[in-house]
Short mmCIF file of C-alpha atoms in Angstrom, two decimals:
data_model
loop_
_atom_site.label_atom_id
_atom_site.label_comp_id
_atom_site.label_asym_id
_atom_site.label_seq_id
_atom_site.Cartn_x
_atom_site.Cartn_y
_atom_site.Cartn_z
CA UNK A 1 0.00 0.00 0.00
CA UNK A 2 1.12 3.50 -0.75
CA UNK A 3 1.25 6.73 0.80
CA UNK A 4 -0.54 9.74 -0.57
CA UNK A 5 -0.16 13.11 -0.77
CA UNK A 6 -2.78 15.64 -1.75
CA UNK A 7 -1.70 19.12 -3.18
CA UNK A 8 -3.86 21.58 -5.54
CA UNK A 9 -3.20 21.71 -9.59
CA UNK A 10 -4.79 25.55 -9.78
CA UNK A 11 -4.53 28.29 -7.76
CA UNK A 12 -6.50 26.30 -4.44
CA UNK A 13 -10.16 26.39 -3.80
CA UNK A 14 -10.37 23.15 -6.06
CA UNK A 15 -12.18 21.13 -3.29
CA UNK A 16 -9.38 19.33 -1.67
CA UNK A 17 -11.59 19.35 1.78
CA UNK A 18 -13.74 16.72 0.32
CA UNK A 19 -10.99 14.42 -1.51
CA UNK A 20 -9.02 14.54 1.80
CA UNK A 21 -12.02 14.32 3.97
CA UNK A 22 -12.96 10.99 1.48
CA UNK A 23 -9.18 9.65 1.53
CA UNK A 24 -8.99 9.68 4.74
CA UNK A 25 -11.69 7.00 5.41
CA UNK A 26 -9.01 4.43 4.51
CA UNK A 27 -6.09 6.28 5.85
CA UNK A 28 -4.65 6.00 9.42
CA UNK A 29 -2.93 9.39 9.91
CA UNK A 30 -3.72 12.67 7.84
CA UNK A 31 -0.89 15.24 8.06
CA UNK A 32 -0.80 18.83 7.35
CA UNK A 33 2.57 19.75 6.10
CA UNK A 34 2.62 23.53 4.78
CA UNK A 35 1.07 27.09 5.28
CA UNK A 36 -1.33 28.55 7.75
CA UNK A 37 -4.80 29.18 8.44
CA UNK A 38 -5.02 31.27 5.02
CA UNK A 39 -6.17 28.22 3.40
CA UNK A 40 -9.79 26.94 4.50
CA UNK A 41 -11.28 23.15 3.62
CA UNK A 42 -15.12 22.46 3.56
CA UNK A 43 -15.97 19.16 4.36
CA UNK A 44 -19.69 18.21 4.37
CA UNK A 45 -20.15 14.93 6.73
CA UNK A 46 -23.95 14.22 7.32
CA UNK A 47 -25.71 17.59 8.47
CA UNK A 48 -22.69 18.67 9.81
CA UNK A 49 -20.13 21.10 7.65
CA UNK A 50 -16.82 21.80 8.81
CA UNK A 51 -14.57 24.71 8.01
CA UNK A 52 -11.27 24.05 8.75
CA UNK A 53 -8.35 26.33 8.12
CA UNK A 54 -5.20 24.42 10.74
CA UNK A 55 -6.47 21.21 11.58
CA UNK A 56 -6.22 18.04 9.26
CA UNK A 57 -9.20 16.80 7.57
CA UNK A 58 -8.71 13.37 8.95
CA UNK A 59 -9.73 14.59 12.12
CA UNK A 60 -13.40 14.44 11.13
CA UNK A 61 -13.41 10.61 10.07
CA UNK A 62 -11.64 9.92 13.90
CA UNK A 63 -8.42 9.96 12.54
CA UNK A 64 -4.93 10.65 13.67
CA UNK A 65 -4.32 14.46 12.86
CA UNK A 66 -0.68 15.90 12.78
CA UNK A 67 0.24 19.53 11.66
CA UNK A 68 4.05 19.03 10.66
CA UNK A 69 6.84 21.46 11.15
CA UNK A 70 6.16 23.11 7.61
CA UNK A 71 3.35 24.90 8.72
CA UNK A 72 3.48 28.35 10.83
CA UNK A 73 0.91 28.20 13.72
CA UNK A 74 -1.55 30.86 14.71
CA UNK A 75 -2.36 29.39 18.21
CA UNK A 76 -4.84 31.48 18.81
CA UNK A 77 -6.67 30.48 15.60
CA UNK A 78 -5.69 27.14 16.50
CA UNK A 79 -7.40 27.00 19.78
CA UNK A 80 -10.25 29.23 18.35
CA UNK A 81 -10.79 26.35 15.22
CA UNK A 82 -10.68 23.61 18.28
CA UNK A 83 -13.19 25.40 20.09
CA UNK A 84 -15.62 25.18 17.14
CA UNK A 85 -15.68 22.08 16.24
CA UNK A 86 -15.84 21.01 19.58
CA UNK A 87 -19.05 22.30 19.52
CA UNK A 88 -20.06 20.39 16.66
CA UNK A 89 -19.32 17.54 18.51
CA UNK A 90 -15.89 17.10 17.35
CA UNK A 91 -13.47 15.88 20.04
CA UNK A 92 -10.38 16.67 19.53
CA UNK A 93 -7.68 16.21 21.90
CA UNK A 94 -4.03 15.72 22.55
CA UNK A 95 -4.38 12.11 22.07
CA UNK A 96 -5.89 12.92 17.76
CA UNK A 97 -3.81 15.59 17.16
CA UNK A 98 0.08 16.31 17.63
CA UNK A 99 1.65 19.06 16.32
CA UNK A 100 5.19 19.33 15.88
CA UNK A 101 7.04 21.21 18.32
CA UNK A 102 9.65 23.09 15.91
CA UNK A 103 6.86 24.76 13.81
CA UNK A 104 6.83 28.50 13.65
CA UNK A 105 4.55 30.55 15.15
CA UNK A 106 2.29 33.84 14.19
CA UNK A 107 1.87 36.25 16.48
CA UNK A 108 -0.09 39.20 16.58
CA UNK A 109 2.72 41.71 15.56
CA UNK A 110 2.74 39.29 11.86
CA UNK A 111 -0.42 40.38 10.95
CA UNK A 112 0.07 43.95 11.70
CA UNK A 113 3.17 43.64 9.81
CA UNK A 114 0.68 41.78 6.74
CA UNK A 115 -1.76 44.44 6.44
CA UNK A 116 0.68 47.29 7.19
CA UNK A 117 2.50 46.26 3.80
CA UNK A 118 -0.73 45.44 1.98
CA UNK A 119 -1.96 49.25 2.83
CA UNK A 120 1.32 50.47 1.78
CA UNK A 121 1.34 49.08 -2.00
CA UNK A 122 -1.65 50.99 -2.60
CA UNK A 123 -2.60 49.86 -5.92
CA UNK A 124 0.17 47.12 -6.06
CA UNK A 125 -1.64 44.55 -3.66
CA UNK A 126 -0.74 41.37 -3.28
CA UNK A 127 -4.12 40.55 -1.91
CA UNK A 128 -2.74 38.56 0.83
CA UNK A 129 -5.31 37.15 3.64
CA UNK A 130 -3.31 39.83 6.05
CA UNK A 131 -3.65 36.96 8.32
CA UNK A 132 0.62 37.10 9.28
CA UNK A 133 1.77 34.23 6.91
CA UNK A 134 4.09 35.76 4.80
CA UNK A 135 5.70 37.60 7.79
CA UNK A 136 5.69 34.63 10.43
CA UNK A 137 7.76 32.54 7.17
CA UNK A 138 9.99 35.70 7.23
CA UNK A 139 10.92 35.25 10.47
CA UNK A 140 11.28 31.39 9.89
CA UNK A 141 14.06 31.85 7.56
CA UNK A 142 15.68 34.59 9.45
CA UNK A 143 16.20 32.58 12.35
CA UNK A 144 14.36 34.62 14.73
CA UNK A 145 11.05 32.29 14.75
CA UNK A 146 9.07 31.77 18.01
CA UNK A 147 8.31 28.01 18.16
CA UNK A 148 6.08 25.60 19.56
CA UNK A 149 8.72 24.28 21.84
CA UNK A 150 9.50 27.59 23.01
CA UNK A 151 6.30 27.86 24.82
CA UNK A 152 7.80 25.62 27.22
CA UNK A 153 11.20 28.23 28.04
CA UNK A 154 10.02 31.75 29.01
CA UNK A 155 13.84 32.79 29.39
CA UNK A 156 14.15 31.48 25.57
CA UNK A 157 11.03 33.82 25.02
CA UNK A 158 12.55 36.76 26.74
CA UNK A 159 15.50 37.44 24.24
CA UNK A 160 13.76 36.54 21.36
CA UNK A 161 10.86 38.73 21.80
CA UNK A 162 13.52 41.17 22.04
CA UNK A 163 15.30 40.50 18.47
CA UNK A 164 11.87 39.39 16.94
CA UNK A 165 10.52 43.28 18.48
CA UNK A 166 13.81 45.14 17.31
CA UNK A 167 13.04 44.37 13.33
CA UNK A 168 9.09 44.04 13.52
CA UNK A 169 8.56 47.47 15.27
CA UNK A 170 10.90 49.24 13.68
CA UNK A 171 9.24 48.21 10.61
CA UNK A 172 6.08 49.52 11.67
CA UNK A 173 7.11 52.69 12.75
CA UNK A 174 8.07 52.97 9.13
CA UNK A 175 4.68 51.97 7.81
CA UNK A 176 2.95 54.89 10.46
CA UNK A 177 1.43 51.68 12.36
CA UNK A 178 0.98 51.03 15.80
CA UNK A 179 3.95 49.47 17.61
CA UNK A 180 4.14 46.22 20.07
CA UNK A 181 5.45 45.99 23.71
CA UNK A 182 7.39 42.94 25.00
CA UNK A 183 5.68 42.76 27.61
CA UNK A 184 1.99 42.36 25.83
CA UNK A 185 3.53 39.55 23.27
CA UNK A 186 4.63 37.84 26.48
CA UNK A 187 1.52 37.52 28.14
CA UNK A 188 -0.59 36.93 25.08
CA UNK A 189 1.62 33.57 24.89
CA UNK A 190 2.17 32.86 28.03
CA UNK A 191 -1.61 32.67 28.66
CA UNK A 192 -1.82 30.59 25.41
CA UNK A 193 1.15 28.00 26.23
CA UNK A 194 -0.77 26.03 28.78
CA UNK A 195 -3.67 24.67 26.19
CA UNK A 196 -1.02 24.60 22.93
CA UNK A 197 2.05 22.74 25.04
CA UNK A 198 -0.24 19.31 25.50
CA UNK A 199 0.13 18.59 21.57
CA UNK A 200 3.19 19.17 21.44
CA UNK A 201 5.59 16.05 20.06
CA UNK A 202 7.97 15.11 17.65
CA UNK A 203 6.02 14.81 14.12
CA UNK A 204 8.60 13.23 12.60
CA UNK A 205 9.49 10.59 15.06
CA UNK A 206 5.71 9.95 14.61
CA UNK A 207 5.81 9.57 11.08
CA UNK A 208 9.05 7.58 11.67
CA UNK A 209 7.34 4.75 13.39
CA UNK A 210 4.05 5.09 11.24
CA UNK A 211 6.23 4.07 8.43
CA UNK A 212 7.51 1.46 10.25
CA UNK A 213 4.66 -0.34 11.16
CA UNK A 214 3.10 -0.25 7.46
CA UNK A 215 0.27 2.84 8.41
CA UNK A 216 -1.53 4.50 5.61
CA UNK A 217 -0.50 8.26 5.99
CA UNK A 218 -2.30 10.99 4.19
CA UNK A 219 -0.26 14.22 3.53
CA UNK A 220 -2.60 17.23 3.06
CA UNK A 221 -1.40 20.20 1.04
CA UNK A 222 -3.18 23.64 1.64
CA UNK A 223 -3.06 26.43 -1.36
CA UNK A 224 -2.24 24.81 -4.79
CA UNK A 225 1.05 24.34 -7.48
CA UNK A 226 -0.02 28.27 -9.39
CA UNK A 227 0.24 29.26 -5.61
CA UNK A 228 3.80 28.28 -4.98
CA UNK A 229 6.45 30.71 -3.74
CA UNK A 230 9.13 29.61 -6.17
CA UNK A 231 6.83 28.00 -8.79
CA UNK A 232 3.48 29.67 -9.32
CA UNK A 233 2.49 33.20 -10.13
CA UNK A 234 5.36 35.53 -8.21
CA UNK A 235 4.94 37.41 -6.55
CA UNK A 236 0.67 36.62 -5.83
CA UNK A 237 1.91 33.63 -4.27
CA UNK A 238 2.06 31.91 -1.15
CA UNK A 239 4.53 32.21 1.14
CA UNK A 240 5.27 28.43 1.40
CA UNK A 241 6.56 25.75 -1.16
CA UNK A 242 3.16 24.12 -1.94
CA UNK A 243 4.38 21.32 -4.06
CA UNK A 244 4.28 17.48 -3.43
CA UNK A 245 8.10 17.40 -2.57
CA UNK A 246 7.75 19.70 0.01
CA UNK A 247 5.50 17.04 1.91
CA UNK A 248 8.49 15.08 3.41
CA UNK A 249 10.39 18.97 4.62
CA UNK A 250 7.49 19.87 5.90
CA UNK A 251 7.20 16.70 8.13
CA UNK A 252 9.98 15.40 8.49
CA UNK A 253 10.14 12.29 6.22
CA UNK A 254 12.16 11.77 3.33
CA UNK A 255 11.08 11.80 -0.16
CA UNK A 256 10.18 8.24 -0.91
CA UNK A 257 7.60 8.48 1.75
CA UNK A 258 5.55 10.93 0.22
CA UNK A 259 3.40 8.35 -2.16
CA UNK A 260 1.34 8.66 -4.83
CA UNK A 261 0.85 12.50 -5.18
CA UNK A 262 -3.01 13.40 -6.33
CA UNK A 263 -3.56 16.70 -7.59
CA UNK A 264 -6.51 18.17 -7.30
CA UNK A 265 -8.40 20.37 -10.32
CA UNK A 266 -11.32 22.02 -10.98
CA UNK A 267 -13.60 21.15 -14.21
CA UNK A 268 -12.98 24.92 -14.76
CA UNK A 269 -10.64 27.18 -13.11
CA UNK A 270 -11.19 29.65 -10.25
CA UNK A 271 -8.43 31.96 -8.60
CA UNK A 272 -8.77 34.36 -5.24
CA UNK A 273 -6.78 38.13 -5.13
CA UNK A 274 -4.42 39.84 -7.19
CA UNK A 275 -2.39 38.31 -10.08
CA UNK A 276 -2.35 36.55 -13.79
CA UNK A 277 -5.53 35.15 -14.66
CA UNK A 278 -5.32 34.04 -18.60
CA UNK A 279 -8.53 32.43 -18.92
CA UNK A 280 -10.86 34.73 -16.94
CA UNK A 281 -14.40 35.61 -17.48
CA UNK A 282 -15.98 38.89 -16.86
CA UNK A 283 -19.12 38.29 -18.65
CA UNK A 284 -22.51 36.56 -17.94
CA UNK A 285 -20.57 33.10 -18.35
CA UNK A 286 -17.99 33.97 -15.61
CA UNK A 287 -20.78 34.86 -13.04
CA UNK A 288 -22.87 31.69 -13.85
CA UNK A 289 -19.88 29.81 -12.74
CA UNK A 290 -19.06 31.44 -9.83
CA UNK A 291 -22.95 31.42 -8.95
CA UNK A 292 -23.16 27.33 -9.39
CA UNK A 293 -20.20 27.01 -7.85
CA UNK A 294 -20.79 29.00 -4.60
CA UNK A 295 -17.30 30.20 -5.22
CA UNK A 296 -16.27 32.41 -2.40
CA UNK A 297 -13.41 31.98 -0.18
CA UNK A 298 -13.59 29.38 2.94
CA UNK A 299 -11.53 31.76 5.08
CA UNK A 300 -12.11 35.12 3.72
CA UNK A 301 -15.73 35.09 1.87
CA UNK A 302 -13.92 36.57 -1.11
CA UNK A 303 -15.21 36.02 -4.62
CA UNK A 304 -13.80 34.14 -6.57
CA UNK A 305 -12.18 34.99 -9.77
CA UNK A 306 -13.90 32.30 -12.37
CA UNK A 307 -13.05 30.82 -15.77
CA UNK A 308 -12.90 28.31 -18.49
CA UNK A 309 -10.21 25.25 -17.57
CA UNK A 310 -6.24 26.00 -17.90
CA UNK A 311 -4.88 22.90 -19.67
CA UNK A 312 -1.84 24.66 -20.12
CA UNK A 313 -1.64 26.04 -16.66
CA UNK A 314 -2.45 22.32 -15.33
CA UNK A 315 0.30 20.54 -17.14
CA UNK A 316 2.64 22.81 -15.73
CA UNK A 317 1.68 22.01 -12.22
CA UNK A 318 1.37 18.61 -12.46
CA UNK A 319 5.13 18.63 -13.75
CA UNK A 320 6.44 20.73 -11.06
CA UNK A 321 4.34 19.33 -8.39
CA UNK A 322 5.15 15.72 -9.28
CA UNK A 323 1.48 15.19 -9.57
CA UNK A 324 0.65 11.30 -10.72
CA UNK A 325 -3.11 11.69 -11.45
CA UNK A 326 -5.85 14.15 -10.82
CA UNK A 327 -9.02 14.22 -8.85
CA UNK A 328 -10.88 16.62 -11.09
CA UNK A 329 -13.97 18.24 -9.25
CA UNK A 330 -17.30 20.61 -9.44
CA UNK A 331 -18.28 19.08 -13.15
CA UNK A 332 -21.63 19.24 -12.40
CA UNK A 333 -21.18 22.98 -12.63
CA UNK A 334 -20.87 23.06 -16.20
CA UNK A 335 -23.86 21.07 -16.67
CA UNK A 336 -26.35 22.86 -18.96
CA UNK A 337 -23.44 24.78 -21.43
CA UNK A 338 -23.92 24.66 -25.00
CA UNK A 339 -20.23 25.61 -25.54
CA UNK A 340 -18.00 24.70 -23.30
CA UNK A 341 -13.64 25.92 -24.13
CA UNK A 342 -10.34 25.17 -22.98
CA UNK A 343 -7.13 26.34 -23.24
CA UNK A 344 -4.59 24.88 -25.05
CA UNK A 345 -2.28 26.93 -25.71
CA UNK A 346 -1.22 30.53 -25.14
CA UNK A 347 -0.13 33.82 -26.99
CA UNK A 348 2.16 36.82 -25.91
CA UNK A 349 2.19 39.53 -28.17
CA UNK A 350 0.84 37.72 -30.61
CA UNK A 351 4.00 35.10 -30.42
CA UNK A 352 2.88 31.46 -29.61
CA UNK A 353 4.36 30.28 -25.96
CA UNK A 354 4.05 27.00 -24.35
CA UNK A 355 4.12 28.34 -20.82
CA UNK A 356 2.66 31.08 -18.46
CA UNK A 357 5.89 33.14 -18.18
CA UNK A 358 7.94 33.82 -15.13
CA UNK A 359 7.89 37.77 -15.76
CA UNK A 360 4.88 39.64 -14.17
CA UNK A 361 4.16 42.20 -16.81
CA UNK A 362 4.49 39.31 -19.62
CA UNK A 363 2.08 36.56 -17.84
CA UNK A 364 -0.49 39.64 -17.21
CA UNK A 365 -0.34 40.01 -20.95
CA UNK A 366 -0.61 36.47 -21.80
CA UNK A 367 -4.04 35.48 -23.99
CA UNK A 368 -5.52 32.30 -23.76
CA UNK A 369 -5.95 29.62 -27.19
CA UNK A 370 -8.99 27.88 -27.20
CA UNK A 371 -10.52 25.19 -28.23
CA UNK A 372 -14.48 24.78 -27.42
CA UNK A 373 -16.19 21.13 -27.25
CA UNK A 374 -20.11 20.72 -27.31
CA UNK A 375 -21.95 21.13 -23.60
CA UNK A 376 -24.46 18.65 -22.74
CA UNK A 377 -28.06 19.25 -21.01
CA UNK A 378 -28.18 16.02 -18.67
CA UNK A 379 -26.87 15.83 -15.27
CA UNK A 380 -23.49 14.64 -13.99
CA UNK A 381 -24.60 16.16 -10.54
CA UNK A 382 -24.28 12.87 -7.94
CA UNK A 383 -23.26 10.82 -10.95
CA UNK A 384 -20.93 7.61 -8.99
CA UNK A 385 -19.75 5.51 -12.17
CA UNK A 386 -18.50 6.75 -15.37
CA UNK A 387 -22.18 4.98 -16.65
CA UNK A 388 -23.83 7.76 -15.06
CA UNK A 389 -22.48 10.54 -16.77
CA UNK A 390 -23.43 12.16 -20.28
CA UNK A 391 -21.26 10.78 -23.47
CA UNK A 392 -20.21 14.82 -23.50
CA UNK A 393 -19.03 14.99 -20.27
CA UNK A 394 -16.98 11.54 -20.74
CA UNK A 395 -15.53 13.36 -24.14
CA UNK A 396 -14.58 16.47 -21.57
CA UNK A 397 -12.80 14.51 -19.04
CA UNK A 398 -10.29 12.48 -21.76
CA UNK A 399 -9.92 15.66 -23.52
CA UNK A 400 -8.55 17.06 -20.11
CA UNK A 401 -6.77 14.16 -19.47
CA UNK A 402 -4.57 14.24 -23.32
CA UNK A 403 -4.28 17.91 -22.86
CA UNK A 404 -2.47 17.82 -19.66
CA UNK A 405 -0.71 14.46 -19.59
CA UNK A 406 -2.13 12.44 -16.71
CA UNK A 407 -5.12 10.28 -15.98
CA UNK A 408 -8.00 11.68 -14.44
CA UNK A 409 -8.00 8.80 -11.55
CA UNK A 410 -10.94 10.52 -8.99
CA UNK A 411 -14.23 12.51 -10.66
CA UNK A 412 -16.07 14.59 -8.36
CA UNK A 413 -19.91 15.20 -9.30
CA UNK A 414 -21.02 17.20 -6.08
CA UNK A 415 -19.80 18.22 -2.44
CA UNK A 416 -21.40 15.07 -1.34
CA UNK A 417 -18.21 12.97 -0.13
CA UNK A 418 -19.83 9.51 -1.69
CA UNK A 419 -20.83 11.28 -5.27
CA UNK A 420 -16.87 9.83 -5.98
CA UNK A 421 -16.46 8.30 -9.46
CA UNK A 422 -13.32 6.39 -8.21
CA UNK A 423 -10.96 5.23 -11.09
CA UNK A 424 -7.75 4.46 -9.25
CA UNK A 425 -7.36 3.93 -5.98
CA UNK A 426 -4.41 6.04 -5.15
CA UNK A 427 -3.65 4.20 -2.27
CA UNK A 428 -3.21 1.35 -4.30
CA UNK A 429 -0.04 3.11 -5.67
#
């Protein structure tokens, strides 16, 4: 049996909640291995929905949930997201969920820091979540992180507040924003330590004897490929390496653990903020998606930008990503189309080019080729076997699959976690 990791093929918001939340069924330990709570998964279980942002989806299905060392930690938001599902009769405890005890943490003064910036480029926003991501990874590489384990050492607190103060407030002062005292940062996580220490552990002494002893592990991927700091739309990116390699850093577990890597992808495509769109709608067509889709952002309630499906754009991240098949999702959306287009290929100033380029100005004037297939009127919506589905939709699906190189191996036709057409079992390897 083989691992598997999950990661997104677009620019997130493809429904990995649901995959994961359906994976995990036959998985023994879900792990979240990059981000923050930026990125939001809906899982619909029953009557119950969940919107989770930090902890894994596995949790739901009474699974073992561990947030790796590749994630930075807003404890607050941490506590706050345990606190709600708890109420939905979620129990979740330090015996479910470990998290590891050298992952970063946000703090207050990062999202001051987030939004400060974000004010500051006026016109040139990001469109970052302001949530302290970006900043809290800043600090990660620059050595002057506050980690889980710290918690546990107010001296080790005490002189790194006091380096982690000296370049954050001086920063702000620059920005005209409101500056931080040691002695508030201290308290805020002193008061927090006692209810984040008992999850504390060693994630990747975890994973270690998972392996071991032959456990299915699920590695959960928040954001998507388009999304990555090095290989997706820079800079209206992430702030964290979203691709399936970055599954074993972000754990602790070396490459060859990692598994089959599932990428998942819309039926159409759908981004959130600032940045290079190529096949995006602004007409009646565009809203009808977002409107069947109910696309607006888990965490921030943000519409989504919507358009026709990126085969380009998708072949690209499942190269980079080291995607081996994709779970492609929401077709029942495009029931009803006449027309439905894709795009195959791309133009920049009026050249031909294979690929979304690198340069900013150059992808924001990159114009999508298409190439438009018949719709079809029936349903796919709930559809469970490729039987079920409209001859159209079948011819939509393989054309996806030629156009981007890899088998479509999971078909979702509705948030329903059973409405699964299930091709390969990627646990199967």
């Amino acid at each position: 049996m083989s691992n598997v990791t999950v990661i997104g093929a677009q620019w997130g918001d493809e429904g990995k909640g649901k995959i994961v939340d359906w994976l995990a069924s036959r998985a023994d330990i879900v792990v979240r291995f990059q981000g923050g709570h930026n990125a939001g998964h809906t899982l619909v279980v029953g009557n119950q929905t969940y919107k989770l942002s930090l902890l894994p989806s596995g949790l739901v299905r009474g699974k073992t949930g561990l947030i790796g060392n590749g994630v930075v930690i807003d404890p607050q938001a941490l506590l706050a997201e345990i606190d709600r599902v708890r109420a939905q009769g979620l129990d979740v405890t330090p015996q479910s969920l470990r998290i590891a005890e050298n992952a970063a943490l946000i703090l207050p003064v990062h999202g001051a820091i987030d939004r400060a910036r974000e004010v500051a480029r006026g016109e040139r926003k990001i469109g970052t979540t302001g949530r302290g991501i970006g900043p809290a990874y800043e600090d990660k590489v620059a050595r002057r992180a506050i980690r889980v384990c710290d918690l546990a050492e107010p001296e080790t607190l005490d002189w790194k507040l006091d380096e982690l103060l000296l370049h954050h407030n001086t920063l702000l002062q620059g920005l005209g924003a409101p500056v931080f005292t040691k002695q508030d940062l201290m308290d805020w996580l002193m008061a927090l330590a006692p209810r984040i220490l008992p999850f504390a552990d060693r994630v990747w002494e975890l994973l270690d004897e998972a392996r071991r002893a032959g456990r299915r592990i699920l590695f959960e991927g928040a954001q998507a490929v388009m999304l990555d700091v090095d290989h997706g739309t820079y800079p209206f990116v992430t702030s964290s390496n979203t691709v399936a390699s970055n599954a074993g850093t972000g754990s602790g577990v070396g490459p060859a653990s990692i598994g089959f890597v599932l990428g998942i992808a819309k039926a159409y495509s759908t981004r959130v903020g600032a940045g290079p769109f190529p096949t995006e709608l602004f007409d009646e067509t565009g809203r009808l998606l977002g409107e069947r889709g109910h696309e607006f952002g888990t965490v921030t309630g943000r519409p989504r930008r919507c358009g026709w499906f990126d085969a380009v754009l998708v072949r690209g991240a499942i190269r980079v990503g080291g995607i081996n098949g994709l779970a492609l999702t929401k077709l029942d959306v495009l029931d009803g189309f006449d027309e439905i287009r894709i795009c195959t290929g791309y133009t920049l100033d009026g050249i031909a080019v294979r690929h979304l380029p690198a340069a900013p100005a150059a992808s924001l004037r990159t114009l999508p080729v298409f190439e438009t297939m018949p719709g079809w009127k029936e349903t796919t919506r709930g559809a469970r076997s490729y039987a079920d589905l409209p001859a159209q939709a079948i011819k939509y699906v393989r054309r996806i699959e030629e156009l981007v190189e890899a088998p479509v191996t999971l078909l979702s036709t509705s948030p329903e976690r059973d409405d699964t057409i299930l091709v390969r079992d990627p646990f199967e390897g």
